[in-house]
Amino acid sequence: MDFRTVIEPFRIRSVESVKFTTREDRVAALRAAGFNVFRLHAEDVLIDLLTDSGTGAMSAQQWAAMMQSDESYAGSRSFYRFERVVRDLTGFTHVIPTHQGRAAERILFHTTLHPGQIVPNNNHFDTTRANIEVEEAEALDLVIPEGRVPRALHPFKGNIDLERLDHLLSDHGDRVPLVMVTVTNNSGGGQPVSLENLHGVRDLCDKYEKPFFLDACRFAENAWFIKVREDGQGGRTPKEIAQEMFSLADGCTMSAKKDGLANIGGFLALNDNAWAESARNLLILTEGFPTYGGLAGYDLEAIAQGLEEVVEEPYLRYRIRSTEYLGEKLTAAGVPIIQPPGGHAIYLDARELLPQVPPTQYPGIALANELYLEKGIRGVEIGTVMFGMRPDGREQPGPMDLVRLAIPRRVYAQSHIDYVAEAVIQVAGGRDRLRGYRITSAPRVLRHFTAMFEAL
Ligand SMILES: Cc1ncc(COP(=O)(O)O)c(C=O)c1O
C-alpha cells in the first residue's frame, strides 16, 4: 500500500514562541488598529497568515551563506553568486537586484510605459497594478473565465485567456508595450499557469512582436503544479520545468520574499540591452548600485541559496501538500474556498459565506476580523477594499471578496494548520452574526494597507 503521510522535510533546532491572548486583548488590539489587521502589532497575532511574503524560515545553509557574505559596495562576490544562480535558473542576460518585487515592477514600468498604454496579465497583483496605474497606463486582467469563478475546477486556473490576448494584440497592439503572466496567479487564488499556456503566450508575443515578462514570485510552486498536473511533465525535475517557463519569456520581475525563500529582496531580469540600461540608471537613482540594488551582500547570499533550495522536490511536495491539506479540511466542512487549493494560500470565499454583507460593506474585512477576534489568526482581505477603488476615485465591487490565508514557508507545523482549520470552521458556523464595515479613512492608492474601518 502507498505510504501517504507527507512530513515536513526538515527538523527544527531554533524556535520562536507565539503569544497567547484573550478575546478581550484582541478586541482592544483590533479597535486600536482601526479594524484593519494590517495595523495590528504582529506579536498580538497567534498564527500569522497575513502573507507568505518575507515570512518564511531560512535554512541553516542560508544563514551560513549570509555569514560569509561580501559587503563590498561594488562588485561584491555575493552579487556574482546571486547573478550566477539567477542566470542558471532563468537564462536572462541582465540580472538587476532590487529590495523587493515592487521595486522591480516600478523600475520595469517606469522604464517601459507611457500614459494610455495597456499591460495585459492573467491577474495583476495589487502592487503591479498600482505601479502600472501610477504611469497612467491600464492594467488589464485576462485570466480564463474559470479563474473568475471560485468553485470552478480547472487544473490551471491561472491561465491567461489566449483568445482575448490575441484580440487585444490585434486590435490595440500599438498600445501594448509588453505582456505579463503571473505565476502562480496570486490575486486569482494562487492558481498555476500551464506550460502549454505559457507557450501560447510566447507564440502570440512572437506573432505581434511583443516582449513577454513573467511575474515570477512563485515560479517554483507553479513548476510543481506543472509537474504533477500537466501531461508528460511528471518525469522532469521542478528546476527543469522552471527553466523552460523562464525560457519562454524575455524577462521577469521577482519578489525573492516568496520563492526566493528569503526575508527580503527581489530582482528584475531581462534580455533587452536598452531596457536594462535604462533600468540600471533608475536603479542607481532609487535602489543602489547595480551589484547590490538596495540589498546587503548577505541578502543576496540568502536569495541565491534560497533559489537553489526552493526547487527541491521534497520541499515542494510538502509545501503544496500542506496548503491542500488545509483546503481539504475546510471543503469537507462545507466552507466555501477557491477550488482547487492554490500553492501558497487558501482563499475563503467571504462573498458566498456572508451573503448578508454586500461587497461595498466588505465581507472580506468582516470575516478576516472575526478570525482574528475569535482565534488570533490573521488573514487578509483580497476583495473590494483591495481592488474596488478605480483610478477615477469611484468604488465598485471587486471581482471577488476573499480572505486569503497565506502559509509562510517552513514556519508552521501540521498542528498549527489543524488549529486554523478548526477556527475557520467555527467562525463559519457563526456566520449569521457577522456584519459589514465602512471605511472611516483611507489613502487614494493601495488603501487596504492603512485604511481604518468602523463596524456597521
Ligand atoms: C504576484 C505578486 N507580484 C508582486 C508582488 C510584490 O512583491 P513585493 O511584496 O516583494 O514587493 C507580490 C507580493 O505579494 C505578489 O504576490
Coordinates of C-alpha atoms and ligand atoms in Angstrom, one line a residue:
M1 CA 0.0 0.0 0.0
D2 CA 1.2 3.5 -0.7
F3 CA 2.5 5.4 2.3
R4 CA 0.5 8.6 2.4
T5 CA 1.9 10.8 5.2
V6 CA 3.9 13.7 3.8
I7 CA 6.2 15.1 6.5
E8 CA 7.9 18.4 6.9
P9 CA 11.2 17.8 5.1
F10 CA 13.3 19.5 7.9
R11 CA 13.8 19.3 11.6
I12 CA 13.7 22.3 13.9
R13 CA 16.5 23.5 16.1
S14 CA 15.6 27.1 16.7
V15 CA 12.1 28.1 17.8
E16 CA 10.2 31.3 18.3
S17 CA 7.4 31.4 20.9
V18 CA 4.0 32.6 20.0
K19 CA 1.9 34.8 22.3
F20 CA -1.5 33.6 23.5
T21 CA -4.0 36.4 24.1
T22 CA -7.6 36.6 25.4
R23 CA -10.5 37.7 23.3
E24 CA -10.6 40.9 25.3
D25 CA -6.9 41.6 24.4
R26 CA -7.8 41.0 20.7
V27 CA -10.9 43.3 20.8
A28 CA -8.7 46.1 22.2
A29 CA -5.9 45.4 19.8
L30 CA -8.2 45.4 16.7
R31 CA -10.0 48.5 17.8
A32 CA -6.7 50.3 18.2
A33 CA -5.8 49.1 14.8
G34 CA -8.8 50.8 13.2
F35 CA -10.3 47.3 12.5
N36 CA -7.6 46.7 9.9
V37 CA -5.5 43.7 10.6
F38 CA -2.5 45.2 8.7
R39 CA -2.3 47.7 11.5
L40 CA -2.0 45.2 14.4
H41 CA 1.2 44.6 16.2
A42 CA 2.3 41.2 14.9
E43 CA 3.1 39.9 18.4
D44 CA -0.7 40.2 19.2
V45 CA -1.3 37.5 16.5
L46 CA -1.1 33.8 17.3
I47 CA -0.9 32.4 13.8
D48 CA 0.0 34.9 11.2
L49 CA -1.3 34.1 7.7
L50 CA -1.3 37.7 6.5
T51 CA 1.2 36.9 3.9
D52 CA 3.7 34.3 2.7
S53 CA 6.0 37.2 1.6
G54 CA 9.2 37.5 3.5
T55 CA 7.8 35.5 6.4
G56 CA 9.5 32.1 5.7
A57 CA 12.1 30.4 7.8
M58 CA 15.5 30.3 6.4
S59 CA 17.7 27.1 6.4
A60 CA 20.9 26.6 8.2
Q61 CA 22.6 26.8 4.8
Q62 CA 21.1 30.2 4.1
W63 CA 22.3 31.5 7.5
A64 CA 25.7 30.0 6.8
A65 CA 25.9 31.7 3.4
M66 CA 24.9 35.0 5.0
M67 CA 27.8 34.8 7.5
Q68 CA 30.2 34.6 4.5
S69 CA 28.8 37.4 2.5
D70 CA 30.9 40.1 0.9
E71 CA 29.6 43.6 1.7
S72 CA 31.7 45.5 -0.8
Y73 CA 29.7 48.4 -2.3
A74 CA 30.6 47.5 -5.9
G75 CA 31.3 44.1 -7.5
S76 CA 30.7 42.1 -4.4
R77 CA 31.3 38.3 -4.5
S78 CA 27.8 37.8 -3.2
F79 CA 26.4 39.6 -6.1
Y80 CA 28.2 37.4 -8.6
R81 CA 27.0 34.3 -6.8
F82 CA 23.4 35.7 -6.9
E83 CA 23.8 36.6 -10.6
R84 CA 25.1 33.1 -11.4
V85 CA 22.2 31.4 -9.7
V86 CA 19.6 33.6 -11.3
R87 CA 21.1 33.2 -14.7
D88 CA 21.3 29.5 -14.3
L89 CA 17.6 29.4 -13.4
T90 CA 16.2 32.0 -15.8
G91 CA 18.7 32.2 -18.6
F92 CA 18.2 36.0 -18.7
T93 CA 21.2 38.2 -19.7
H94 CA 20.7 41.1 -17.2
V95 CA 20.1 40.4 -13.5
I96 CA 19.2 43.6 -11.6
P97 CA 18.8 43.1 -7.8
T98 CA 16.1 45.2 -6.1
H99 CA 15.0 45.5 -2.5
Q100 CA 11.7 43.6 -3.3
G101 CA 9.4 42.7 -6.1
R102 CA 7.5 46.0 -6.4
A103 CA 10.8 47.8 -6.9
A104 CA 11.5 45.6 -9.9
E105 CA 8.0 46.4 -11.1
R106 CA 8.4 50.1 -10.6
I107 CA 11.7 50.1 -12.5
L108 CA 10.3 48.0 -15.3
F109 CA 7.2 50.0 -15.8
H110 CA 8.8 53.4 -15.3
T111 CA 11.3 52.4 -17.9
T112 CA 8.8 51.0 -20.5
L113 CA 5.4 52.6 -20.0
H114 CA 3.7 55.7 -21.4
P115 CA 0.3 57.1 -20.4
G116 CA -2.6 55.4 -22.2
Q117 CA -0.8 52.1 -22.7
I118 CA -2.2 48.7 -21.7
V119 CA -0.4 45.9 -19.9
P120 CA -2.3 42.6 -20.0
N121 CA -1.7 39.9 -17.4
N122 CA -3.7 36.9 -16.1
N123 CA -4.3 38.9 -12.9
H124 CA -2.2 41.8 -11.9
F125 CA -1.2 41.7 -8.2
D126 CA -2.0 44.9 -6.3
T127 CA 1.5 46.4 -6.4
T128 CA 1.8 45.5 -10.1
R129 CA -1.5 47.2 -10.9
A130 CA -0.6 50.3 -8.8
N131 CA 2.8 50.6 -10.5
I132 CA 1.2 50.5 -13.9
E133 CA -1.6 52.9 -12.9
V134 CA 0.9 55.4 -11.5
E135 CA 2.3 55.6 -15.0
E136 CA -1.2 56.4 -16.2
A137 CA -1.4 53.1 -18.1
E138 CA -4.1 50.4 -17.8
A139 CA -3.6 47.1 -16.0
L140 CA -5.8 44.6 -17.8
D141 CA -6.7 41.2 -16.3
L142 CA -7.3 38.5 -18.9
V143 CA -7.5 35.3 -16.8
I144 CA -9.5 32.5 -18.3
P145 CA -13.2 32.5 -17.3
E146 CA -12.8 29.6 -14.9
G147 CA -10.3 31.8 -13.0
R148 CA -13.0 34.2 -12.0
V149 CA -15.4 31.6 -10.6
P150 CA -14.3 30.5 -7.1
R151 CA -15.8 27.0 -7.2
A152 CA -14.9 26.2 -10.9
L153 CA -12.4 23.3 -11.1
H154 CA -9.6 23.6 -13.6
P155 CA -6.0 22.3 -13.2
F156 CA -4.5 25.5 -14.4
K157 CA -7.0 28.2 -13.3
G158 CA -4.3 30.8 -13.6
N159 CA -4.0 30.5 -17.3
I160 CA -4.4 33.7 -19.4
D161 CA -7.2 33.7 -22.0
L162 CA -5.2 33.4 -25.2
E163 CA -8.2 34.3 -27.4
R164 CA -8.7 37.6 -25.5
L165 CA -5.0 38.3 -25.6
D166 CA -4.9 37.7 -29.3
H167 CA -7.8 40.1 -29.8
L168 CA -6.2 42.7 -27.6
L169 CA -2.9 42.5 -29.5
S170 CA -4.6 42.5 -32.9
D171 CA -6.9 45.5 -32.1
H172 CA -4.7 47.6 -29.7
G173 CA -1.3 46.1 -30.2
D174 CA 0.2 49.6 -30.7
R175 CA -0.8 50.4 -27.1
V176 CA 0.7 47.2 -25.5
P177 CA 4.4 47.5 -24.7
L178 CA 4.7 44.1 -23.1
V179 CA 2.6 41.1 -22.0
M180 CA 2.8 39.8 -18.4
V181 CA 1.8 36.5 -16.8
T182 CA 1.9 36.0 -13.0
V183 CA 3.0 32.5 -11.8
T184 CA 1.2 31.4 -9.7
N185 CA -1.7 33.8 -10.0
N186 CA -1.9 35.3 -6.6
S187 CA -4.9 37.6 -7.0
G188 CA -6.7 34.7 -8.7
G189 CA -6.2 32.2 -5.8
G190 CA -2.6 31.1 -6.1
Q191 CA -3.6 29.1 -9.2
P192 CA -1.0 27.8 -11.6
V193 CA -0.4 28.5 -15.3
S194 CA 0.3 25.6 -17.6
L195 CA 3.4 25.3 -19.7
E196 CA 1.1 24.9 -22.7
N197 CA -0.5 28.3 -21.8
L198 CA 3.0 29.9 -21.5
H199 CA 3.9 28.5 -24.9
G200 CA 0.7 30.0 -26.2
V201 CA 1.6 33.4 -24.8
R202 CA 5.1 33.1 -26.4
D203 CA 3.6 32.3 -29.8
L204 CA 1.3 35.4 -29.6
C205 CA 4.2 37.6 -28.5
D206 CA 6.2 36.3 -31.4
K207 CA 3.3 37.0 -33.8
Y208 CA 2.8 40.5 -32.6
E209 CA 6.5 41.2 -31.7
K210 CA 5.9 41.9 -28.0
P211 CA 8.2 41.2 -25.1
F212 CA 6.8 38.7 -22.6
F213 CA 7.5 39.1 -18.9
L214 CA 6.8 36.7 -16.0
D215 CA 5.8 37.9 -12.6
A216 CA 7.8 35.0 -11.2
C217 CA 7.3 35.3 -7.4
R218 CA 6.1 31.8 -7.1
F219 CA 7.7 30.1 -10.1
A220 CA 8.7 27.0 -8.1
E221 CA 5.2 26.3 -6.8
N222 CA 4.0 26.8 -10.4
A223 CA 6.6 24.4 -11.7
W224 CA 5.4 21.8 -9.1
F225 CA 1.8 22.1 -10.3
I226 CA 3.0 21.6 -13.9
K227 CA 5.0 18.5 -12.8
V228 CA 2.0 16.8 -11.2
R229 CA -0.8 18.1 -13.4
E230 CA 0.4 18.6 -16.9
D231 CA 0.6 15.7 -19.3
G232 CA 4.2 14.5 -20.0
Q233 CA 5.8 16.6 -17.2
G234 CA 5.8 14.1 -14.3
G235 CA 9.3 12.8 -15.1
R236 CA 11.0 16.2 -15.1
T237 CA 12.5 18.0 -12.1
P238 CA 10.9 21.2 -10.9
K239 CA 14.0 23.1 -11.9
E240 CA 13.9 21.8 -15.4
I241 CA 10.3 22.9 -15.7
A242 CA 11.1 26.3 -14.2
Q243 CA 13.9 26.7 -16.6
E244 CA 11.5 26.0 -19.5
M245 CA 9.0 28.5 -18.1
F246 CA 11.6 31.2 -18.0
S247 CA 13.0 30.3 -21.4
L248 CA 9.6 31.3 -22.9
A249 CA 9.8 34.8 -21.6
D250 CA 12.0 37.8 -22.3
G251 CA 12.3 38.9 -18.7
C252 CA 10.8 38.7 -15.2
T253 CA 10.1 40.6 -12.1
M254 CA 10.6 38.6 -8.9
S255 CA 9.9 39.0 -5.3
A256 CA 12.5 36.8 -3.6
K257 CA 10.4 37.1 -0.4
K258 CA 8.3 34.2 -1.9
D259 CA 10.1 31.5 -3.8
G260 CA 13.5 33.1 -3.1
L261 CA 12.9 31.7 0.4
A262 CA 14.4 35.0 1.8
N263 CA 13.0 37.6 4.1
I264 CA 13.7 40.5 1.7
G265 CA 14.9 41.0 -1.8
G266 CA 13.9 40.7 -5.4
F267 CA 15.1 41.3 -8.9
L268 CA 14.4 42.3 -12.4
A269 CA 15.9 40.1 -15.1
L270 CA 15.7 40.7 -18.8
N271 CA 17.4 40.2 -22.1
D272 CA 16.9 43.6 -23.8
N273 CA 20.1 45.7 -23.5
A274 CA 18.5 49.1 -23.9
W275 CA 15.7 48.4 -21.3
A276 CA 18.4 47.0 -19.0
E277 CA 20.5 50.1 -19.3
S278 CA 17.5 52.4 -18.5
A279 CA 16.5 50.2 -15.7
R280 CA 20.0 50.3 -14.1
N281 CA 20.0 54.1 -14.4
L282 CA 16.8 54.3 -12.5
L283 CA 18.1 51.6 -10.1
I284 CA 21.1 53.8 -9.2
L285 CA 18.8 56.7 -8.5
T286 CA 16.4 54.9 -6.2
E287 CA 17.7 51.5 -5.1
G288 CA 21.5 51.5 -5.2
F289 CA 24.5 50.4 -7.3
P290 CA 23.7 47.6 -9.8
T291 CA 25.6 45.0 -7.8
Y292 CA 23.5 45.4 -4.7
G293 CA 20.3 47.2 -5.7
G294 CA 19.2 48.1 -2.2
L295 CA 20.2 44.8 -0.6
A296 CA 23.0 43.8 1.7
G297 CA 25.5 41.3 0.4
Y298 CA 24.1 38.8 2.9
D299 CA 20.6 39.2 1.4
L300 CA 22.0 38.3 -2.0
E301 CA 23.5 35.2 -0.4
A302 CA 20.2 34.2 1.2
I303 CA 18.4 34.6 -2.0
A304 CA 21.0 32.7 -4.1
Q305 CA 20.9 29.8 -1.6
G306 CA 17.0 30.0 -1.4
L307 CA 16.6 29.8 -5.1
E308 CA 18.5 26.6 -5.1
E309 CA 16.6 25.1 -2.2
V310 CA 13.1 26.1 -3.4
V311 CA 13.2 23.7 -6.4
E312 CA 14.0 20.7 -4.3
E313 CA 11.3 18.1 -4.7
P314 CA 10.8 17.1 -1.0
Y315 CA 10.3 20.8 -0.2
L316 CA 7.8 21.4 -3.0
R317 CA 5.9 18.2 -2.3
Y318 CA 5.5 19.2 1.4
R319 CA 4.7 22.8 0.6
I320 CA 1.9 22.2 -1.9
R321 CA 0.5 19.3 0.2
S322 CA 0.3 21.5 3.4
T323 CA -1.9 24.0 1.6
E324 CA -4.0 21.3 0.1
Y325 CA -4.4 19.7 3.5
L326 CA -6.0 22.9 4.9
G327 CA -8.2 23.2 1.8
E328 CA -9.4 19.6 2.1
K329 CA -10.4 20.1 5.8
L330 CA -12.3 23.3 5.1
T331 CA -14.0 21.8 2.0
A332 CA -15.1 18.7 3.9
A333 CA -16.7 21.0 6.5
G334 CA -18.6 22.9 3.7
V335 CA -16.6 26.2 4.0
P336 CA -16.5 27.8 0.5
I337 CA -13.0 28.3 -0.8
I338 CA -11.4 28.9 -4.1
Q339 CA -11.1 25.5 -5.7
P340 CA -8.8 23.8 -6.1
P341 CA -6.5 24.9 -3.3
G342 CA -3.7 27.1 -4.6
G343 CA 0.0 26.9 -3.9
H344 CA 0.7 29.3 -1.1
A345 CA -2.7 30.1 0.3
I346 CA -6.3 29.1 0.9
Y347 CA -8.8 31.7 -0.2
L348 CA -12.0 31.8 1.8
D349 CA -15.0 33.0 -0.3
A350 CA -16.3 35.7 2.0
R351 CA -18.9 36.8 -0.5
E352 CA -20.5 33.4 -0.5
L353 CA -20.1 32.8 3.2
L354 CA -21.6 36.1 4.2
P355 CA -24.4 36.9 1.7
Q356 CA -25.9 39.4 4.2
V357 CA -22.9 41.6 3.8
P358 CA -22.9 43.4 0.4
P359 CA -19.4 43.8 -1.3
T360 CA -19.4 47.6 -0.5
Q361 CA -19.7 46.7 3.1
Y362 CA -16.6 44.5 2.8
P363 CA -17.4 40.8 3.6
G364 CA -13.7 40.0 3.5
I365 CA -12.9 42.5 6.2
A366 CA -15.8 41.2 8.3
L367 CA -14.5 37.6 8.0
A368 CA -10.8 38.4 8.5
N369 CA -11.6 40.5 11.6
E370 CA -13.8 37.7 13.1
L371 CA -11.0 35.2 12.6
Y372 CA -8.6 37.4 14.5
L373 CA -11.1 38.2 17.2
E374 CA -12.2 34.6 17.8
K375 CA -8.9 32.7 17.5
G376 CA -6.0 35.1 16.9
I377 CA -5.5 34.2 13.3
R378 CA -4.5 36.9 10.8
G379 CA -5.5 36.6 7.2
V380 CA -6.0 39.3 4.6
E381 CA -9.0 40.6 2.6
I382 CA -8.5 40.3 -1.2
G383 CA -11.6 41.9 -2.4
T384 CA -13.5 45.2 -2.7
V385 CA -11.2 47.1 -0.3
M386 CA -8.1 45.9 -2.2
F387 CA -9.4 46.1 -5.7
G388 CA -12.6 48.1 -5.6
M389 CA -11.2 51.6 -6.0
R390 CA -11.0 52.8 -9.6
P391 CA -8.3 55.3 -10.6
D392 CA -11.0 57.9 -11.1
G393 CA -11.9 57.6 -7.4
R394 CA -15.1 55.6 -7.8
E395 CA -15.7 52.5 -5.8
Q396 CA -17.2 49.3 -7.3
P397 CA -17.3 45.7 -6.0
G398 CA -14.0 43.8 -6.6
P399 CA -14.1 40.8 -8.8
M400 CA -14.4 38.6 -5.7
D401 CA -14.5 39.1 -1.9
L402 CA -11.9 36.7 -0.5
V403 CA -9.9 36.2 2.7
R404 CA -6.5 34.8 1.9
L405 CA -4.8 32.6 4.5
A406 CA -1.3 32.6 3.2
I407 CA 1.0 30.0 4.6
P408 CA 4.6 31.2 5.4
R409 CA 7.2 28.8 4.1
R410 CA 8.7 26.2 6.5
V411 CA 7.2 28.1 9.6
Y412 CA 4.1 26.3 10.8
A413 CA 3.6 22.6 11.6
Q414 CA 0.6 20.5 11.0
S415 CA -1.0 21.2 14.4
H416 CA -1.0 24.9 13.6
I417 CA -2.8 24.1 10.4
D418 CA -5.3 21.9 12.2
Y419 CA -5.9 24.8 14.6
V420 CA -6.6 27.1 11.7
A421 CA -9.0 24.7 10.1
E422 CA -10.9 24.3 13.4
A423 CA -11.0 28.0 13.9
V424 CA -12.3 28.8 10.3
I425 CA -15.0 26.1 10.6
Q426 CA -16.1 27.5 14.0
V427 CA -16.3 31.1 12.6
A428 CA -18.1 29.9 9.5
G429 CA -20.6 28.2 11.9
G430 CA -21.5 31.6 13.4
R431 CA -21.6 33.4 10.1
D432 CA -25.1 34.8 10.5
R433 CA -24.0 37.1 13.3
L434 CA -21.4 38.9 11.1
R435 CA -22.0 42.4 9.9
G436 CA -20.1 44.6 7.4
Y437 CA -17.8 47.6 7.9
R438 CA -17.5 51.1 6.5
I439 CA -14.2 52.9 5.8
T440 CA -13.6 55.9 8.0
S441 CA -10.3 57.0 6.4
A442 CA -8.1 55.7 3.5
P443 CA -5.4 56.9 1.2
R444 CA -6.0 57.1 -2.5
V445 CA -3.6 54.3 -3.6
L446 CA -3.2 50.8 -2.1
R447 CA -5.8 51.8 0.5
H448 CA -6.1 48.3 2.0
F449 CA -2.7 48.6 3.9
T450 CA -3.7 51.6 6.0
A451 CA -7.4 52.2 5.8
M452 CA -9.4 52.5 9.0
F453 CA -12.8 50.9 9.5
E454 CA -15.9 51.1 11.7
A455 CA -18.3 48.2 12.3
L456 CA -21.8 48.8 10.9
Ligands
LIG1 C1 2.2 38.1 -7.6 C2 3.0 39.1 -6.9 N1 3.6 40.1 -7.6 C3 4.3 41.0 -7.0 C4 4.4 41.1 -5.6 C5 5.2 42.2 -5.0 O1 6.4 41.8 -4.3 P1 7.0 42.5 -3.0 O2 6.0 42.4 -1.9 O3 8.3 41.9 -2.8 O4 7.1 44.0 -3.4 C6 3.7 40.2 -4.8 C7 3.8 40.3 -3.3 O5 3.0 39.8 -2.6 C8 3.0 39.2 -5.5 O6 2.3 38.2 -4.8

